[in-house]
Coordinates of C-alpha atoms in Angstrom, one line a residue:
M29 CA 94.7 -14.4 162.9
N30 CA 97.2 -12.0 164.1
P31 CA 99.4 -14.1 166.6
F32 CA 99.5 -14.4 170.2
E33 CA 100.4 -16.2 172.8
Y34 CA 98.4 -18.1 175.2
R35 CA 98.3 -19.2 178.4
R36 CA 96.6 -21.7 180.4
P37 CA 96.9 -20.9 184.5
K38 CA 96.0 -23.7 186.9
T39 CA 95.2 -20.9 189.5
L40 CA 93.4 -17.6 190.5
R41 CA 96.4 -16.1 191.5
E42 CA 98.5 -17.0 188.7
T43 CA 96.0 -15.8 186.3
L44 CA 96.0 -12.7 188.1
R45 CA 99.5 -12.5 187.5
L46 CA 99.8 -12.6 184.0
L47 CA 96.9 -9.9 183.5
A48 CA 98.4 -7.7 185.8
A49 CA 101.8 -8.1 183.6
A50 CA 100.2 -8.0 180.4
K51 CA 101.2 -4.6 179.0
D52 CA 99.1 -4.6 175.5
G53 CA 96.1 -6.4 177.6
A54 CA 95.1 -9.7 177.7
K55 CA 91.8 -11.7 176.7
L56 CA 90.7 -14.5 178.8
L57 CA 89.1 -17.7 177.3
A58 CA 86.2 -19.5 178.6
G59 CA 84.2 -20.9 176.1
G60 CA 85.5 -19.0 173.4
T61 CA 82.1 -18.3 171.7
D62 CA 82.8 -14.4 170.8
L63 CA 86.3 -14.2 171.1
L64 CA 87.4 -16.5 168.4
I65 CA 85.2 -14.9 166.0
Q66 CA 86.1 -11.5 166.9
L67 CA 89.8 -12.8 166.6
K68 CA 89.0 -14.1 163.9
E69 CA 87.8 -11.5 162.3
R70 CA 90.5 -8.7 163.8
R71 CA 88.3 -7.5 166.1
T72 CA 90.4 -7.7 168.3
L73 CA 94.3 -8.3 168.7
P74 CA 95.5 -9.6 172.1
S75 CA 99.3 -10.4 172.8
L76 CA 97.9 -12.8 175.0
V77 CA 95.3 -15.2 175.5
V78 CA 95.0 -16.6 178.5
D79 CA 92.5 -19.9 179.1
I80 CA 90.5 -19.6 182.5
K81 CA 88.8 -23.4 182.0
A82 CA 91.6 -25.0 184.2
I83 CA 91.1 -22.9 187.6
P84 CA 88.4 -24.5 190.1
E85 CA 86.8 -21.5 191.7
L86 CA 85.7 -20.8 188.4
Q87 CA 84.2 -24.4 187.5
R88 CA 82.4 -24.4 190.9
L89 CA 78.5 -24.7 190.7
E90 CA 76.6 -25.0 193.9
H91 CA 73.8 -24.0 195.8
V92 CA 73.6 -23.8 199.1
S93 CA 70.7 -24.1 201.1
Q94 CA 69.0 -20.8 202.0
R95 CA 71.8 -18.4 200.3
G96 CA 72.1 -18.9 196.9
L97 CA 73.9 -20.5 193.8
H98 CA 77.5 -20.1 193.3
L99 CA 77.9 -20.0 189.7
G100 CA 81.9 -20.1 188.3
A101 CA 82.4 -17.7 185.8
A102 CA 83.8 -20.8 182.9
V103 CA 80.4 -23.2 184.1
S104 CA 79.8 -23.8 180.8
L105 CA 76.1 -23.2 180.2
N106 CA 75.4 -27.4 179.2
R107 CA 77.0 -27.7 183.0
V108 CA 74.5 -25.2 184.3
L109 CA 71.4 -26.9 182.9
D110 CA 72.3 -30.4 183.8
Y111 CA 72.4 -29.0 187.4
P112 CA 69.5 -30.3 189.2
L113 CA 68.5 -27.9 191.4
L114 CA 68.2 -25.3 188.6
A115 CA 65.3 -26.2 187.7
Q116 CA 63.8 -26.5 191.4
H117 CA 65.2 -22.9 192.2
F118 CA 65.7 -21.0 189.0
P119 CA 63.4 -21.6 186.6
I120 CA 63.8 -18.0 185.0
L121 CA 67.5 -18.2 184.9
A122 CA 67.3 -22.1 183.4
Q123 CA 64.2 -20.6 181.0
A124 CA 67.1 -18.5 179.6
C125 CA 70.1 -20.6 179.5
V126 CA 67.8 -23.2 177.5
Q127 CA 67.1 -20.5 174.9
L128 CA 71.0 -19.0 174.5
G129 CA 72.5 -20.6 171.3
S130 CA 72.5 -24.1 169.9
L131 CA 73.1 -27.4 172.2
Q132 CA 76.5 -27.1 170.5
I133 CA 77.3 -23.2 171.9
R134 CA 75.7 -24.3 175.2
S135 CA 78.4 -27.0 175.4
R136 CA 80.8 -24.3 175.0
A137 CA 79.8 -21.2 176.1
S138 CA 79.5 -20.0 179.5
V139 CA 77.2 -17.3 181.6
G140 CA 80.2 -15.8 182.5
G141 CA 81.4 -15.1 179.3
N142 CA 77.7 -14.4 178.0
L143 CA 78.0 -11.8 181.0
C144 CA 81.4 -10.1 180.5
N145 CA 81.1 -10.0 176.6
A146 CA 78.5 -7.3 178.0
S147 CA 75.8 -7.6 174.8
P148 CA 73.0 -5.1 175.2
A149 CA 70.5 -8.3 174.0
A150 CA 72.7 -11.1 176.6
S151 CA 70.6 -13.5 176.9
T152 CA 71.0 -14.9 180.7
A153 CA 71.1 -10.8 181.7
P154 CA 67.4 -9.8 182.8
S155 CA 66.9 -13.0 184.4
L156 CA 70.1 -12.6 186.6
L157 CA 68.6 -9.1 187.2
C158 CA 65.6 -10.0 188.6
L159 CA 67.2 -12.6 190.5
K160 CA 69.4 -10.0 192.4
A161 CA 72.4 -11.6 190.8
Q162 CA 76.1 -10.5 192.3
A163 CA 79.0 -10.6 190.1
V164 CA 82.4 -11.2 192.6
I165 CA 85.2 -10.2 191.0
A166 CA 89.0 -10.9 191.9
G167 CA 91.8 -8.1 191.4
P168 CA 95.1 -7.2 192.8
G169 CA 93.6 -5.8 195.3
G170 CA 91.7 -9.3 196.3
R171 CA 87.9 -9.4 195.9
R172 CA 84.7 -7.5 195.8
R173 CA 80.9 -8.4 195.1
I174 CA 79.0 -5.8 193.2
L175 CA 75.1 -6.0 191.9
L176 CA 74.9 -7.7 188.2
E177 CA 73.2 -4.0 187.3
D178 CA 76.0 -2.2 188.3
F179 CA 77.6 -4.7 186.5
F180 CA 77.1 -3.1 183.0
Q181 CA 79.0 0.0 181.8
G182 CA 77.6 0.3 178.3
P183 CA 78.1 -1.6 174.8
N184 CA 80.8 -4.4 175.3
Q185 CA 81.9 -2.3 178.6
T186 CA 82.1 -3.7 182.0
A187 CA 83.0 -2.4 185.7
L188 CA 86.0 -4.9 185.1
G189 CA 89.3 -2.7 185.5
K190 CA 92.1 -4.2 183.0
D191 CA 94.2 -6.6 185.4
E192 CA 90.3 -8.2 186.9
L193 CA 88.2 -10.9 185.9
L194 CA 85.1 -12.0 187.2
V195 CA 85.2 -15.2 189.7
E196 CA 81.5 -16.5 189.8
V197 CA 78.1 -14.8 190.0
F198 CA 76.1 -15.5 193.2
V199 CA 72.4 -15.8 193.2
P200 CA 70.8 -15.6 196.0
T201 CA 67.9 -18.0 196.3
P202 CA 64.0 -16.5 195.8
S203 CA 61.6 -17.3 197.9
P204 CA 59.2 -20.0 197.4
S205 CA 56.4 -17.8 196.5
S206 CA 58.1 -16.3 193.4
R207 CA 57.4 -16.9 189.8
G208 CA 59.6 -16.0 187.3
C209 CA 59.6 -16.1 183.0
Y210 CA 61.5 -15.2 180.5
L211 CA 61.0 -14.5 177.2
Q212 CA 62.7 -13.8 174.2
L213 CA 62.2 -12.8 170.5
T214 CA 64.4 -14.1 167.4
Q215 CA 64.1 -14.6 163.9
R216 CA 65.7 -18.2 163.5
Q217 CA 65.8 -20.0 167.2
E218 CA 69.1 -20.7 168.3
M219 CA 70.7 -19.1 165.6
D220 CA 70.5 -15.4 166.4
I221 CA 71.0 -13.2 169.5
P222 CA 67.9 -11.1 170.8
M223 CA 65.8 -8.6 169.2
V224 CA 64.5 -8.3 172.3
N225 CA 64.6 -10.3 175.8
V226 CA 62.6 -9.6 178.6
A227 CA 62.4 -11.3 182.2
C228 CA 59.6 -10.5 184.7
L229 CA 60.0 -12.0 188.6
L230 CA 57.2 -11.2 191.2
T231 CA 56.6 -12.4 194.7
L232 CA 53.3 -13.0 195.3
G233 CA 51.1 -12.3 198.6
R234 CA 47.5 -13.1 199.9
G235 CA 45.1 -12.4 197.6
G236 CA 47.3 -12.3 194.8
R237 CA 49.0 -9.0 195.7
C238 CA 52.3 -8.3 194.6
Q239 CA 54.8 -8.1 197.5
Q240 CA 57.7 -7.5 194.9
A241 CA 58.2 -6.7 191.5
R242 CA 61.3 -7.6 189.4
V243 CA 61.2 -6.3 185.2
A244 CA 63.8 -6.6 183.1
L245 CA 65.1 -6.1 179.7
G246 CA 67.8 -6.6 176.9
A247 CA 68.7 -5.3 173.3
V248 CA 66.8 -2.3 174.1
A249 CA 68.9 0.5 175.8
P250 CA 72.9 0.6 175.8
T251 CA 72.9 -2.4 178.9
P252 CA 70.7 -4.6 180.1
I253 CA 68.3 -2.6 182.6
R254 CA 65.4 -2.6 185.1
A255 CA 62.1 -1.1 184.1
R256 CA 61.8 0.7 187.5
R257 CA 58.7 2.6 186.9
A258 CA 56.9 -1.1 185.6
E259 CA 57.8 -2.3 189.0
A260 CA 56.4 -0.2 190.9
L261 CA 53.1 -0.1 189.1
L262 CA 53.4 -3.3 190.7
E263 CA 54.1 -3.7 193.8
G264 CA 51.9 -3.3 196.5
H265 CA 48.5 -4.1 194.0
A266 CA 46.1 -6.8 193.5
L267 CA 47.8 -8.0 190.4
N268 CA 44.7 -8.1 187.4
S269 CA 44.3 -7.6 183.5
Q270 CA 45.0 -3.6 184.0
A271 CA 47.3 -3.7 185.7
I272 CA 49.9 -6.1 184.0
Q273 CA 48.7 -3.9 180.7
E274 CA 49.7 -0.8 182.7
A275 CA 52.9 -2.1 183.9
A276 CA 53.8 -3.0 180.5
E277 CA 53.1 -0.1 178.7
A278 CA 55.3 1.7 181.4
A279 CA 58.1 -0.7 180.4
A280 CA 58.3 0.0 176.9
K281 CA 58.2 3.7 177.6
E282 CA 61.2 3.0 179.8
S283 CA 63.2 1.2 176.7
S284 CA 65.7 3.5 174.7
P285 CA 66.1 0.8 171.6
I286 CA 68.1 1.7 167.9
D287 CA 67.1 1.0 164.2
D288 CA 69.1 -2.0 163.2
V289 CA 69.6 -4.6 160.4
R290 CA 67.4 -6.7 162.9
A291 CA 64.7 -4.2 163.8
S292 CA 63.3 -1.2 164.9
A293 CA 63.4 0.8 167.7
E294 CA 59.1 1.2 167.3
Y295 CA 59.0 -2.3 166.6
R296 CA 61.3 -3.5 169.5
R297 CA 59.0 -1.1 171.8
E298 CA 56.3 -2.7 170.9
M299 CA 57.5 -6.1 171.1
V300 CA 58.4 -4.8 175.1
K301 CA 55.2 -3.8 175.8
V302 CA 54.0 -7.6 174.7
L303 CA 56.8 -9.8 175.7
T304 CA 56.4 -7.9 179.6
R305 CA 52.5 -8.3 179.5
R306 CA 52.8 -11.9 178.9
A307 CA 56.0 -12.5 180.9
L308 CA 54.0 -11.1 183.7
Q309 CA 50.3 -12.9 182.6
S310 CA 52.4 -16.4 183.2
C311 CA 53.7 -15.4 186.3
L312 CA 50.0 -15.2 187.5
E313 CA 49.0 -18.2 186.0
E314 CA 51.7 -20.1 187.3
A315 CA 51.1 -18.7 191.1
A316 CA 47.1 -19.7 190.5
S317 CA 48.3 -23.4 189.3
P318 CA 48.2 -26.1 192.5

């Protein structure tokens, strides 16, 4: 491991000052589940590591009624899962968080770190895309807010400038008539990153007619993406098995997976279809249950 300076600021202002002064670039440490591996393998050689766990704004976890969830970038996944209102208002996010790594990993890893690592297979990204989440970013010019779907720029690339950091993810409260489902495919549960992950969120009206649909995919494109053609096929229509199958096939066509050691592109594309169909069917079944 290359030598580096370690700092643990207590305020956001001090953190931004450190980032601005780091000429060779700094790395932020929240849980460290990705960063420590990168440091050990010398895939990143920062001169400064900034531990952000002691900054109050980054530890915020609060649901504001009728508005949404403020999820600080350094909040651990286990804290998120233990939050009593999560399963009530954001079950699709809970489904994603509980499948991210082992209990030990979740005690360290944060949602902010999972997003800022910008892996195309980030477990929390599809659910958050479906929930219309926003990234709240702080930098020298103040704060700015962007949709999470604009946050991802490419593999391991985000919209963050070198002197900016993610403060929190704001997640609007979904409609009470919404139903969601997150599914992922891995070779070894809690050990491997997803080969494919899919999230679906449907807002249903009378007669099972779909008022709004969100379908998001991971591990099958350079970034997590929304399957917009699949969404368009669902919105405004009464949902049945044929509509679900057509949307699943459209989602598969929108994906652009690659071949790698974990799975072939052909297999991933087929699994997008399978998981999308299952997730949409799960949403319908949940909506129909008393």
